[in-house]
């Protein structure tokens, strides 16, 4: 089975992140605190409780190089935590939001972080040495609803967002004095801060969980209509395709490799999507199943018609159909999975290990090493 470890930390977990060496985990037990655990003698020991937020912590990210933790909360604030001595010392980041902060991510070079919010804005925060504080610049008037997901491109400049207005957008976050001029390549070469590179209007419902592939050539995100979208050649002439499935919607996705994506959400079991040699994406199976379904590639005529109705080609979409999926037995998670985190090492493009957490209070570690039917995609 792909799940190699299951840990029960709380009644419910909102989000989680791992330390650089993956020996400690920071998680929010669905309240205003962040708990940090370390594995000691096969038992998780709670080392620290970070208490500064007034409302639920909605996002955590732990930087791989600088060992800093950034948190975002419904209280509209963000904190950067530095480990000094034996304690985590917080630094308040004024986001200038009038609605909840919903997600947060460090940039690849860790000189910036982004915060998505319910205020229809994205905050790009960076450290100003002269004044010894974190500064927030806002990308305004681009979204029509809450920003549910953010993802940094490997070039440290482009930022992809998803929103409950159903759209996925890509922005330039170039900041003079923070980013190097030679880092602006491709569609962001001449763009200024906050400039919208592209808007993808592929979903008819809320959009969640956007991610870039390790190379930055492919963008994937999920729709609340039980569809997942893949976009290649992000720029003036993108090539996109969608995969519809007959199960509950996804909340988050990650790229395990250039050709393999894992999606998690309301179905309580991770879903595997893969691209063949021609770049055609399809649903493979749920993790935990012994093998892929032996049934037909597509569903019934009704399901196929349903997929065509909600997946009509537009913006060069070339994959329409409802992928066959079948019922599973009892899964490792017993409630919605709302967070998935890669357990790869910095600088390595692909990884076979990742972790998930959900509303059942569990953190599950998965390993694809012995999944023979997936090895060709890794």
mmCIF file of C-alpha atoms in Angstrom:
data_model
loop_
_atom_site.group_PDB
_atom_site.id
_atom_site.type_symbol
_atom_site.label_atom_id
_atom_site.label_comp_id
_atom_site.label_asym_id
_atom_site.label_seq_id
_atom_site.Cartn_x
_atom_site.Cartn_y
_atom_site.Cartn_z
ATOM 1 C CA UNK A 1 0.000 0.000 0.000
ATOM 2 C CA UNK A 2 1.234 3.508 -0.774
ATOM 3 C CA UNK A 3 0.514 4.839 2.737
ATOM 4 C CA UNK A 4 3.582 4.067 4.853
ATOM 5 C CA UNK A 5 2.707 5.997 8.044
ATOM 6 C CA UNK A 6 -0.462 7.309 9.665
ATOM 7 C CA UNK A 7 -0.345 9.744 12.589
ATOM 8 C CA UNK A 8 -3.307 11.035 14.593
ATOM 9 C CA UNK A 9 -2.471 14.523 15.904
ATOM 10 C CA UNK A 10 -5.820 16.189 16.595
ATOM 11 C CA UNK A 11 -9.553 16.006 15.967
ATOM 12 C CA UNK A 12 -9.082 18.120 12.840
ATOM 13 C CA UNK A 13 -6.129 19.634 10.966
ATOM 14 C CA UNK A 14 -6.400 22.751 8.819
ATOM 15 C CA UNK A 15 -2.925 22.704 7.236
ATOM 16 C CA UNK A 16 0.585 21.415 7.835
ATOM 17 C CA UNK A 17 4.217 21.908 6.756
ATOM 18 C CA UNK A 18 7.513 20.079 7.306
ATOM 19 C CA UNK A 19 10.888 21.302 8.539
ATOM 20 C CA UNK A 20 13.755 21.342 5.992
ATOM 21 C CA UNK A 21 15.138 17.983 7.159
ATOM 22 C CA UNK A 22 11.582 16.627 7.617
ATOM 23 C CA UNK A 23 12.183 15.690 11.242
ATOM 24 C CA UNK A 24 9.544 18.119 12.557
ATOM 25 C CA UNK A 25 6.040 19.018 11.469
ATOM 26 C CA UNK A 26 4.060 22.223 12.047
ATOM 27 C CA UNK A 27 0.281 21.950 11.928
ATOM 28 C CA UNK A 28 -2.848 23.847 12.874
ATOM 29 C CA UNK A 29 -5.381 21.783 14.879
ATOM 30 C CA UNK A 30 -8.256 23.814 13.408
ATOM 31 C CA UNK A 31 -7.810 26.741 15.806
ATOM 32 C CA UNK A 32 -5.623 29.837 16.208
ATOM 33 C CA UNK A 33 -2.489 27.908 17.209
ATOM 34 C CA UNK A 34 0.368 26.211 15.377
ATOM 35 C CA UNK A 35 1.761 23.070 17.019
ATOM 36 C CA UNK A 36 5.271 21.851 16.227
ATOM 37 C CA UNK A 37 6.046 18.147 16.751
ATOM 38 C CA UNK A 38 9.230 16.118 16.500
ATOM 39 C CA UNK A 39 9.503 12.357 16.127
ATOM 40 C CA UNK A 40 11.379 10.918 19.138
ATOM 41 C CA UNK A 41 11.729 7.149 19.549
ATOM 42 C CA UNK A 42 8.842 6.453 17.171
ATOM 43 C CA UNK A 43 6.594 8.828 19.127
ATOM 44 C CA UNK A 44 5.608 12.373 18.216
ATOM 45 C CA UNK A 45 6.544 14.868 20.924
ATOM 46 C CA UNK A 46 5.089 18.378 20.921
ATOM 47 C CA UNK A 47 7.932 20.895 21.235
ATOM 48 C CA UNK A 48 6.337 24.306 20.631
ATOM 49 C CA UNK A 49 2.962 25.982 20.428
ATOM 50 C CA UNK A 50 2.959 29.185 18.362
ATOM 51 C CA UNK A 51 0.314 31.525 19.754
ATOM 52 C CA UNK A 52 -0.079 34.913 18.106
ATOM 53 C CA UNK A 53 -3.070 34.667 15.818
ATOM 54 C CA UNK A 54 -6.582 35.474 17.025
ATOM 55 C CA UNK A 55 -8.484 33.263 14.569
ATOM 56 C CA UNK A 56 -8.007 30.010 12.654
ATOM 57 C CA UNK A 57 -4.611 29.605 10.987
ATOM 58 C CA UNK A 58 -5.389 28.959 7.331
ATOM 59 C CA UNK A 59 -1.870 28.580 5.918
ATOM 60 C CA UNK A 60 1.595 27.419 7.025
ATOM 61 C CA UNK A 61 4.811 27.202 5.031
ATOM 62 C CA UNK A 62 8.261 26.241 6.329
ATOM 63 C CA UNK A 63 11.181 27.505 4.240
ATOM 64 C CA UNK A 64 13.689 24.860 3.203
ATOM 65 C CA UNK A 65 16.851 27.001 3.252
ATOM 66 C CA UNK A 66 16.342 29.729 5.863
ATOM 67 C CA UNK A 67 14.356 27.602 8.354
ATOM 68 C CA UNK A 68 11.645 30.237 8.772
ATOM 69 C CA UNK A 69 7.946 29.577 9.229
ATOM 70 C CA UNK A 70 5.300 31.862 7.757
ATOM 71 C CA UNK A 71 1.682 31.647 8.895
ATOM 72 C CA UNK A 72 -1.522 33.286 7.672
ATOM 73 C CA UNK A 73 -4.829 33.475 9.471
ATOM 74 C CA UNK A 74 -8.449 34.530 9.242
ATOM 75 C CA UNK A 75 -7.471 37.403 11.556
ATOM 76 C CA UNK A 76 -6.049 39.087 8.383
ATOM 77 C CA UNK A 77 -2.463 38.971 9.629
ATOM 78 C CA UNK A 78 0.651 37.019 8.819
ATOM 79 C CA UNK A 79 3.677 36.198 10.986
ATOM 80 C CA UNK A 80 7.211 35.204 10.073
ATOM 81 C CA UNK A 81 8.707 32.992 12.792
ATOM 82 C CA UNK A 82 12.488 32.776 13.319
ATOM 83 C CA UNK A 83 14.068 30.206 15.627
ATOM 84 C CA UNK A 84 16.264 32.088 18.108
ATOM 85 C CA UNK A 85 17.835 30.250 21.012
ATOM 86 C CA UNK A 86 15.198 27.731 22.028
ATOM 87 C CA UNK A 87 12.085 29.628 20.983
ATOM 88 C CA UNK A 88 10.261 30.715 17.853
ATOM 89 C CA UNK A 89 10.159 34.510 17.696
ATOM 90 C CA UNK A 90 7.334 36.056 15.631
ATOM 91 C CA UNK A 91 7.490 39.125 13.404
ATOM 92 C CA UNK A 92 4.156 40.651 12.449
ATOM 93 C CA UNK A 93 3.555 41.336 8.760
ATOM 94 C CA UNK A 94 0.868 43.954 8.136
ATOM 95 C CA UNK A 95 -1.012 42.683 5.102
ATOM 96 C CA UNK A 96 -3.491 45.593 4.843
ATOM 97 C CA UNK A 97 -6.418 43.235 4.287
ATOM 98 C CA UNK A 98 -10.060 43.720 5.234
ATOM 99 C CA UNK A 99 -10.893 40.020 4.832
ATOM 100 C CA UNK A 100 -9.340 36.735 5.938
ATOM 101 C CA UNK A 101 -5.966 35.510 4.712
ATOM 102 C CA UNK A 102 -6.561 32.083 3.162
ATOM 103 C CA UNK A 103 -3.217 30.679 1.978
ATOM 104 C CA UNK A 104 0.509 31.461 2.093
ATOM 105 C CA UNK A 105 3.620 30.243 0.221
ATOM 106 C CA UNK A 106 7.337 31.068 0.253
ATOM 107 C CA UNK A 107 8.870 31.835 -3.129
ATOM 108 C CA UNK A 108 11.521 29.374 -4.429
ATOM 109 C CA UNK A 109 14.382 31.717 -3.440
ATOM 110 C CA UNK A 110 12.647 32.481 -0.120
ATOM 111 C CA UNK A 111 13.132 36.232 -0.476
ATOM 112 C CA UNK A 112 9.356 36.747 -0.835
ATOM 113 C CA UNK A 113 6.133 35.090 0.169
ATOM 114 C CA UNK A 114 2.610 35.401 -1.189
ATOM 115 C CA UNK A 115 -0.691 35.479 0.685
ATOM 116 C CA UNK A 116 -4.079 34.845 -0.921
ATOM 117 C CA UNK A 117 -7.106 36.390 0.750
ATOM 118 C CA UNK A 118 -10.853 36.725 0.870
ATOM 119 C CA UNK A 119 -10.397 40.407 -0.012
ATOM 120 C CA UNK A 120 -9.920 39.542 -3.719
ATOM 121 C CA UNK A 121 -6.257 40.511 -3.430
ATOM 122 C CA UNK A 122 -2.851 38.831 -3.290
ATOM 123 C CA UNK A 123 -0.142 40.173 -0.968
ATOM 124 C CA UNK A 124 3.493 39.854 -2.049
ATOM 125 C CA UNK A 125 5.681 40.344 1.025
ATOM 126 C CA UNK A 126 9.422 40.936 1.124
ATOM 127 C CA UNK A 127 11.959 41.985 3.754
ATOM 128 C CA UNK A 128 13.244 45.545 3.700
ATOM 129 C CA UNK A 129 16.708 45.639 5.227
ATOM 130 C CA UNK A 130 16.829 49.416 5.652
ATOM 131 C CA UNK A 131 13.777 49.555 7.896
ATOM 132 C CA UNK A 132 14.076 46.047 9.379
ATOM 133 C CA UNK A 133 10.518 44.994 8.578
ATOM 134 C CA UNK A 134 8.413 43.021 6.133
ATOM 135 C CA UNK A 135 6.689 45.047 3.428
ATOM 136 C CA UNK A 136 3.487 43.990 1.667
ATOM 137 C CA UNK A 137 2.648 44.965 -1.904
ATOM 138 C CA UNK A 138 -0.854 44.180 -3.127
ATOM 139 C CA UNK A 139 -2.134 42.858 -6.433
ATOM 140 C CA UNK A 140 -5.559 44.488 -6.513
ATOM 141 C CA UNK A 141 -8.632 44.624 -8.749
ATOM 142 C CA UNK A 142 -7.703 41.479 -10.654
ATOM 143 C CA UNK A 143 -9.859 38.875 -8.901
ATOM 144 C CA UNK A 144 -13.628 38.918 -8.642
ATOM 145 C CA UNK A 145 -13.774 36.741 -5.531
ATOM 146 C CA UNK A 146 -11.637 35.069 -2.840
ATOM 147 C CA UNK A 147 -8.169 33.829 -3.763
ATOM 148 C CA UNK A 148 -8.138 30.156 -2.749
ATOM 149 C CA UNK A 149 -4.747 29.006 -4.013
ATOM 150 C CA UNK A 150 -1.313 30.359 -4.945
ATOM 151 C CA UNK A 151 1.720 28.731 -6.573
ATOM 152 C CA UNK A 152 5.164 30.117 -7.394
ATOM 153 C CA UNK A 153 6.816 29.407 -10.720
ATOM 154 C CA UNK A 154 10.397 28.066 -10.407
ATOM 155 C CA UNK A 155 11.703 31.377 -11.817
ATOM 156 C CA UNK A 156 10.631 33.166 -8.593
ATOM 157 C CA UNK A 157 8.736 35.799 -10.615
ATOM 158 C CA UNK A 158 5.505 34.309 -11.906
ATOM 159 C CA UNK A 159 2.702 33.568 -9.467
ATOM 160 C CA UNK A 160 -0.388 31.511 -10.326
ATOM 161 C CA UNK A 161 -3.641 31.976 -8.411
ATOM 162 C CA UNK A 162 -7.029 30.290 -8.268
ATOM 163 C CA UNK A 163 -10.214 31.940 -7.109
ATOM 164 C CA UNK A 164 -13.840 31.231 -6.299
ATOM 165 C CA UNK A 165 -14.678 33.264 -9.399
ATOM 166 C CA UNK A 166 -13.672 30.109 -11.300
ATOM 167 C CA UNK A 167 -10.576 31.562 -12.948
ATOM 168 C CA UNK A 168 -6.881 30.801 -12.788
ATOM 169 C CA UNK A 169 -4.527 33.730 -13.343
ATOM 170 C CA UNK A 170 -0.785 34.200 -13.661
ATOM 171 C CA UNK A 171 0.881 37.433 -12.490
ATOM 172 C CA UNK A 172 4.328 38.940 -12.514
ATOM 173 C CA UNK A 173 5.704 39.690 -9.033
ATOM 174 C CA UNK A 174 8.967 41.335 -10.112
ATOM 175 C CA UNK A 175 10.140 43.776 -7.424
ATOM 176 C CA UNK A 176 13.043 46.079 -8.182
ATOM 177 C CA UNK A 177 15.831 45.631 -5.666
ATOM 178 C CA UNK A 178 14.561 42.216 -4.604
ATOM 179 C CA UNK A 179 14.579 40.219 -7.842
ATOM 180 C CA UNK A 180 17.441 40.054 -10.314
ATOM 181 C CA UNK A 181 16.781 41.405 -13.813
ATOM 182 C CA UNK A 182 18.060 38.239 -15.453
ATOM 183 C CA UNK A 183 15.363 36.217 -13.670
ATOM 184 C CA UNK A 184 12.677 37.636 -15.946
ATOM 185 C CA UNK A 185 12.393 35.174 -18.804
ATOM 186 C CA UNK A 186 9.610 33.930 -21.045
ATOM 187 C CA UNK A 187 6.224 35.664 -20.781
ATOM 188 C CA UNK A 188 7.383 37.723 -17.769
ATOM 189 C CA UNK A 189 10.443 39.219 -19.466
ATOM 190 C CA UNK A 190 9.018 42.745 -19.811
ATOM 191 C CA UNK A 191 6.260 42.659 -17.221
ATOM 192 C CA UNK A 192 5.940 44.880 -14.177
ATOM 193 C CA UNK A 193 4.756 44.025 -10.692
ATOM 194 C CA UNK A 194 1.112 42.990 -10.613
ATOM 195 C CA UNK A 195 0.778 42.692 -14.384
ATOM 196 C CA UNK A 196 -1.512 39.856 -15.416
ATOM 197 C CA UNK A 197 0.209 37.475 -17.825
ATOM 198 C CA UNK A 198 -2.789 35.288 -18.579
ATOM 199 C CA UNK A 199 -6.301 34.548 -17.348
ATOM 200 C CA UNK A 200 -7.633 31.007 -17.753
ATOM 201 C CA UNK A 201 -11.416 30.809 -17.859
ATOM 202 C CA UNK A 202 -11.714 27.031 -18.006
ATOM 203 C CA UNK A 203 -13.847 26.236 -14.967
ATOM 204 C CA UNK A 204 -17.549 26.927 -14.464
ATOM 205 C CA UNK A 205 -17.197 26.692 -10.669
ATOM 206 C CA UNK A 206 -14.825 27.532 -7.840
ATOM 207 C CA UNK A 207 -11.152 26.799 -8.523
ATOM 208 C CA UNK A 208 -8.657 25.399 -6.006
ATOM 209 C CA UNK A 209 -5.179 23.996 -5.541
ATOM 210 C CA UNK A 210 -3.033 25.424 -8.318
ATOM 211 C CA UNK A 211 0.492 24.020 -8.862
ATOM 212 C CA UNK A 212 3.354 24.310 -11.385
ATOM 213 C CA UNK A 213 5.228 21.298 -12.665
ATOM 214 C CA UNK A 214 8.897 21.017 -11.565
ATOM 215 C CA UNK A 215 10.061 22.548 -14.868
ATOM 216 C CA UNK A 216 7.409 25.277 -14.808
ATOM 217 C CA UNK A 217 6.114 24.218 -18.219
ATOM 218 C CA UNK A 218 2.736 22.888 -17.037
ATOM 219 C CA UNK A 219 0.113 24.349 -14.730
ATOM 220 C CA UNK A 220 -2.553 22.256 -12.992
ATOM 221 C CA UNK A 221 -5.541 23.264 -10.889
ATOM 222 C CA UNK A 222 -8.831 21.776 -9.720
ATOM 223 C CA UNK A 223 -12.426 22.868 -10.184
ATOM 224 C CA UNK A 224 -15.271 22.344 -7.757
ATOM 225 C CA UNK A 225 -17.196 20.665 -10.586
ATOM 226 C CA UNK A 226 -15.102 17.462 -10.227
ATOM 227 C CA UNK A 227 -12.663 18.425 -12.941
ATOM 228 C CA UNK A 228 -8.933 19.016 -13.077
ATOM 229 C CA UNK A 229 -7.259 21.276 -15.638
ATOM 230 C CA UNK A 230 -3.794 21.063 -17.211
ATOM 231 C CA UNK A 231 -2.283 23.996 -19.107
ATOM 232 C CA UNK A 232 0.915 23.850 -21.174
ATOM 233 C CA UNK A 233 2.840 26.753 -22.691
ATOM 234 C CA UNK A 234 1.438 29.365 -20.307
ATOM 235 C CA UNK A 235 1.534 32.595 -22.280
ATOM 236 C CA UNK A 236 -0.172 34.164 -25.276
ATOM 237 C CA UNK A 237 -1.120 30.788 -26.843
ATOM 238 C CA UNK A 238 -1.643 28.217 -24.080
ATOM 239 C CA UNK A 239 -2.635 24.614 -24.720
ATOM 240 C CA UNK A 240 -5.087 23.228 -22.173
ATOM 241 C CA UNK A 241 -7.038 20.086 -21.459
ATOM 242 C CA UNK A 242 -9.420 18.973 -18.749
ATOM 243 C CA UNK A 243 -10.189 15.655 -17.089
ATOM 244 C CA UNK A 244 -13.637 15.074 -15.587
ATOM 245 C CA UNK A 245 -14.191 12.319 -13.037
ATOM 246 C CA UNK A 246 -17.239 10.776 -11.382
ATOM 247 C CA UNK A 247 -16.274 11.493 -7.782
ATOM 248 C CA UNK A 248 -16.265 14.339 -5.304
ATOM 249 C CA UNK A 249 -14.209 17.478 -6.074
ATOM 250 C CA UNK A 250 -10.540 18.058 -5.307
ATOM 251 C CA UNK A 251 -9.164 20.690 -2.940
ATOM 252 C CA UNK A 252 -5.444 20.536 -3.676
ATOM 253 C CA UNK A 253 -2.964 19.015 -6.127
ATOM 254 C CA UNK A 254 0.799 18.462 -6.436
ATOM 255 C CA UNK A 255 3.129 17.398 -9.222
ATOM 256 C CA UNK A 256 5.118 14.306 -8.259
ATOM 257 C CA UNK A 257 6.920 14.501 -11.603
ATOM 258 C CA UNK A 258 6.385 16.168 -14.964
ATOM 259 C CA UNK A 259 3.894 13.462 -15.937
ATOM 260 C CA UNK A 260 2.264 12.540 -12.623
ATOM 261 C CA UNK A 261 -0.140 14.594 -10.482
ATOM 262 C CA UNK A 262 -1.764 13.677 -7.178
ATOM 263 C CA UNK A 263 -5.089 15.306 -6.270
ATOM 264 C CA UNK A 264 -6.807 15.261 -2.867
ATOM 265 C CA UNK A 265 -10.152 16.504 -1.674
ATOM 266 C CA UNK A 266 -13.599 15.508 -0.544
ATOM 267 C CA UNK A 267 -13.300 11.854 -1.607
ATOM 268 C CA UNK A 268 -10.891 11.140 1.288
ATOM 269 C CA UNK A 269 -8.438 9.238 -0.954
ATOM 270 C CA UNK A 270 -5.645 10.653 -3.147
ATOM 271 C CA UNK A 271 -6.336 10.465 -6.894
ATOM 272 C CA UNK A 272 -3.595 9.805 -9.447
ATOM 273 C CA UNK A 273 -3.541 11.561 -12.829
ATOM 274 C CA UNK A 274 -0.881 10.861 -15.437
ATOM 275 C CA UNK A 275 0.139 12.014 -18.908
ATOM 276 C CA UNK A 276 1.107 9.568 -21.632
ATOM 277 C CA UNK A 277 3.949 10.063 -24.096
ATOM 278 C CA UNK A 278 1.811 12.349 -26.236
ATOM 279 C CA UNK A 279 0.919 14.585 -23.265
ATOM 280 C CA UNK A 280 -2.664 13.304 -22.930
ATOM 281 C CA UNK A 281 -3.735 13.469 -19.264
ATOM 282 C CA UNK A 282 -6.117 10.924 -17.723
ATOM 283 C CA UNK A 283 -7.247 9.573 -14.373
ATOM 284 C CA UNK A 284 -5.296 6.452 -13.349
ATOM 285 C CA UNK A 285 -6.613 5.278 -9.981
ATOM 286 C CA UNK A 286 -7.048 6.034 -6.327
ATOM 287 C CA UNK A 287 -4.045 5.406 -4.103
ATOM 288 C CA UNK A 288 -4.667 2.329 -1.994
ATOM 289 C CA UNK A 289 -6.221 0.345 -4.835
ATOM 290 C CA UNK A 290 -4.351 -2.774 -5.861
ATOM 291 C CA UNK A 291 -4.557 -1.955 -9.548
ATOM 292 C CA UNK A 292 -6.321 0.363 -11.958
ATOM 293 C CA UNK A 293 -9.879 -0.281 -13.006
ATOM 294 C CA UNK A 294 -10.201 -2.927 -15.706
ATOM 295 C CA UNK A 295 -13.394 -1.359 -17.025
ATOM 296 C CA UNK A 296 -13.695 0.817 -20.124
ATOM 297 C CA UNK A 297 -11.597 3.944 -20.319
ATOM 298 C CA UNK A 298 -14.624 6.201 -20.334
ATOM 299 C CA UNK A 299 -17.834 6.011 -18.365
ATOM 300 C CA UNK A 300 -21.372 5.338 -19.549
ATOM 301 C CA UNK A 301 -22.950 7.232 -22.417
ATOM 302 C CA UNK A 302 -24.678 9.485 -19.913
ATOM 303 C CA UNK A 303 -21.422 10.225 -18.109
ATOM 304 C CA UNK A 304 -19.597 10.858 -21.361
ATOM 305 C CA UNK A 305 -22.349 13.231 -22.443
ATOM 306 C CA UNK A 306 -22.109 14.922 -19.072
ATOM 307 C CA UNK A 307 -18.379 15.359 -19.530
ATOM 308 C CA UNK A 308 -18.840 16.823 -22.990
ATOM 309 C CA UNK A 309 -21.482 19.221 -21.692
ATOM 310 C CA UNK A 310 -19.191 20.582 -19.001
ATOM 311 C CA UNK A 311 -15.929 20.233 -20.880
ATOM 312 C CA UNK A 312 -16.578 21.767 -24.290
ATOM 313 C CA UNK A 313 -13.315 22.744 -25.987
ATOM 314 C CA UNK A 314 -12.312 26.348 -25.480
ATOM 315 C CA UNK A 315 -8.942 28.015 -25.346
ATOM 316 C CA UNK A 316 -7.475 25.044 -27.221
ATOM 317 C CA UNK A 317 -8.747 22.396 -24.802
ATOM 318 C CA UNK A 318 -8.365 18.963 -26.335
ATOM 319 C CA UNK A 319 -9.516 16.375 -23.797
ATOM 320 C CA UNK A 320 -13.229 15.895 -23.131
ATOM 321 C CA UNK A 321 -14.741 12.946 -21.350
ATOM 322 C CA UNK A 322 -15.571 11.622 -17.929
ATOM 323 C CA UNK A 323 -12.815 9.386 -16.643
ATOM 324 C CA UNK A 324 -13.878 6.056 -15.220
ATOM 325 C CA UNK A 325 -13.409 5.762 -11.463
ATOM 326 C CA UNK A 326 -14.899 3.303 -9.068
ATOM 327 C CA UNK A 327 -15.884 3.044 -5.444
ATOM 328 C CA UNK A 328 -13.217 2.228 -2.898
ATOM 329 C CA UNK A 329 -13.281 0.487 0.432
ATOM 330 C CA UNK A 330 -12.368 2.217 3.659
ATOM 331 C CA UNK A 331 -9.530 4.650 2.992
ATOM 332 C CA UNK A 332 -6.716 5.830 5.217
ATOM 333 C CA UNK A 333 -8.402 9.199 5.713
ATOM 334 C CA UNK A 334 -11.923 9.297 7.103
ATOM 335 C CA UNK A 335 -12.779 12.871 6.148
ATOM 336 C CA UNK A 336 -11.939 15.528 3.588
ATOM 337 C CA UNK A 337 -8.237 15.893 2.727
ATOM 338 C CA UNK A 338 -7.491 19.605 2.582
ATOM 339 C CA UNK A 339 -3.683 19.731 2.369
ATOM 340 C CA UNK A 340 -0.993 17.854 0.455
ATOM 341 C CA UNK A 341 2.740 18.578 0.827
ATOM 342 C CA UNK A 342 5.671 17.252 -1.167
ATOM 343 C CA UNK A 343 8.443 15.535 0.801
ATOM 344 C CA UNK A 344 11.087 16.066 -1.841
ATOM 345 C CA UNK A 345 14.495 17.641 -1.340
ATOM 346 C CA UNK A 346 15.363 21.169 -2.593
ATOM 347 C CA UNK A 347 16.883 21.095 -6.056
ATOM 348 C CA UNK A 348 15.426 17.694 -6.968
ATOM 349 C CA UNK A 349 12.738 17.964 -9.644
ATOM 350 C CA UNK A 350 10.721 14.889 -8.713
ATOM 351 C CA UNK A 351 9.826 13.068 -5.514
ATOM 352 C CA UNK A 352 8.070 9.832 -4.669
ATOM 353 C CA UNK A 353 6.980 10.843 -1.168
ATOM 354 C CA UNK A 354 4.336 13.279 0.023
ATOM 355 C CA UNK A 355 2.059 13.823 3.010
ATOM 356 C CA UNK A 356 -1.624 14.630 3.382
ATOM 357 C CA UNK A 357 -3.713 16.006 6.237
ATOM 358 C CA UNK A 358 -7.422 16.391 6.648
ATOM 359 C CA UNK A 359 -10.439 17.118 8.741
ATOM 360 C CA UNK A 360 -10.046 13.736 10.463
ATOM 361 C CA UNK A 361 -6.953 15.045 12.280
ATOM 362 C CA UNK A 362 -4.574 12.621 10.574
ATOM 363 C CA UNK A 363 -1.303 13.172 8.773
ATOM 364 C CA UNK A 364 -0.526 10.381 6.320
ATOM 365 C CA UNK A 365 2.836 9.856 4.603
ATOM 366 C CA UNK A 366 2.679 8.245 1.162
ATOM 367 C CA UNK A 367 5.445 6.618 -0.882
ATOM 368 C CA UNK A 368 5.139 5.683 -4.571
ATOM 369 C CA UNK A 369 8.394 3.716 -4.628
ATOM 370 C CA UNK A 370 6.773 0.296 -4.927
ATOM 371 C CA UNK A 371 3.836 1.288 -7.125
ATOM 372 C CA UNK A 372 4.849 -0.614 -10.252
ATOM 373 C CA UNK A 373 2.063 0.712 -12.449
ATOM 374 C CA UNK A 374 3.161 4.293 -11.763
ATOM 375 C CA UNK A 375 6.889 3.840 -12.222
ATOM 376 C CA UNK A 376 6.820 4.787 -15.905
ATOM 377 C CA UNK A 377 5.513 8.268 -14.970
ATOM 378 C CA UNK A 378 8.074 9.006 -12.234
#
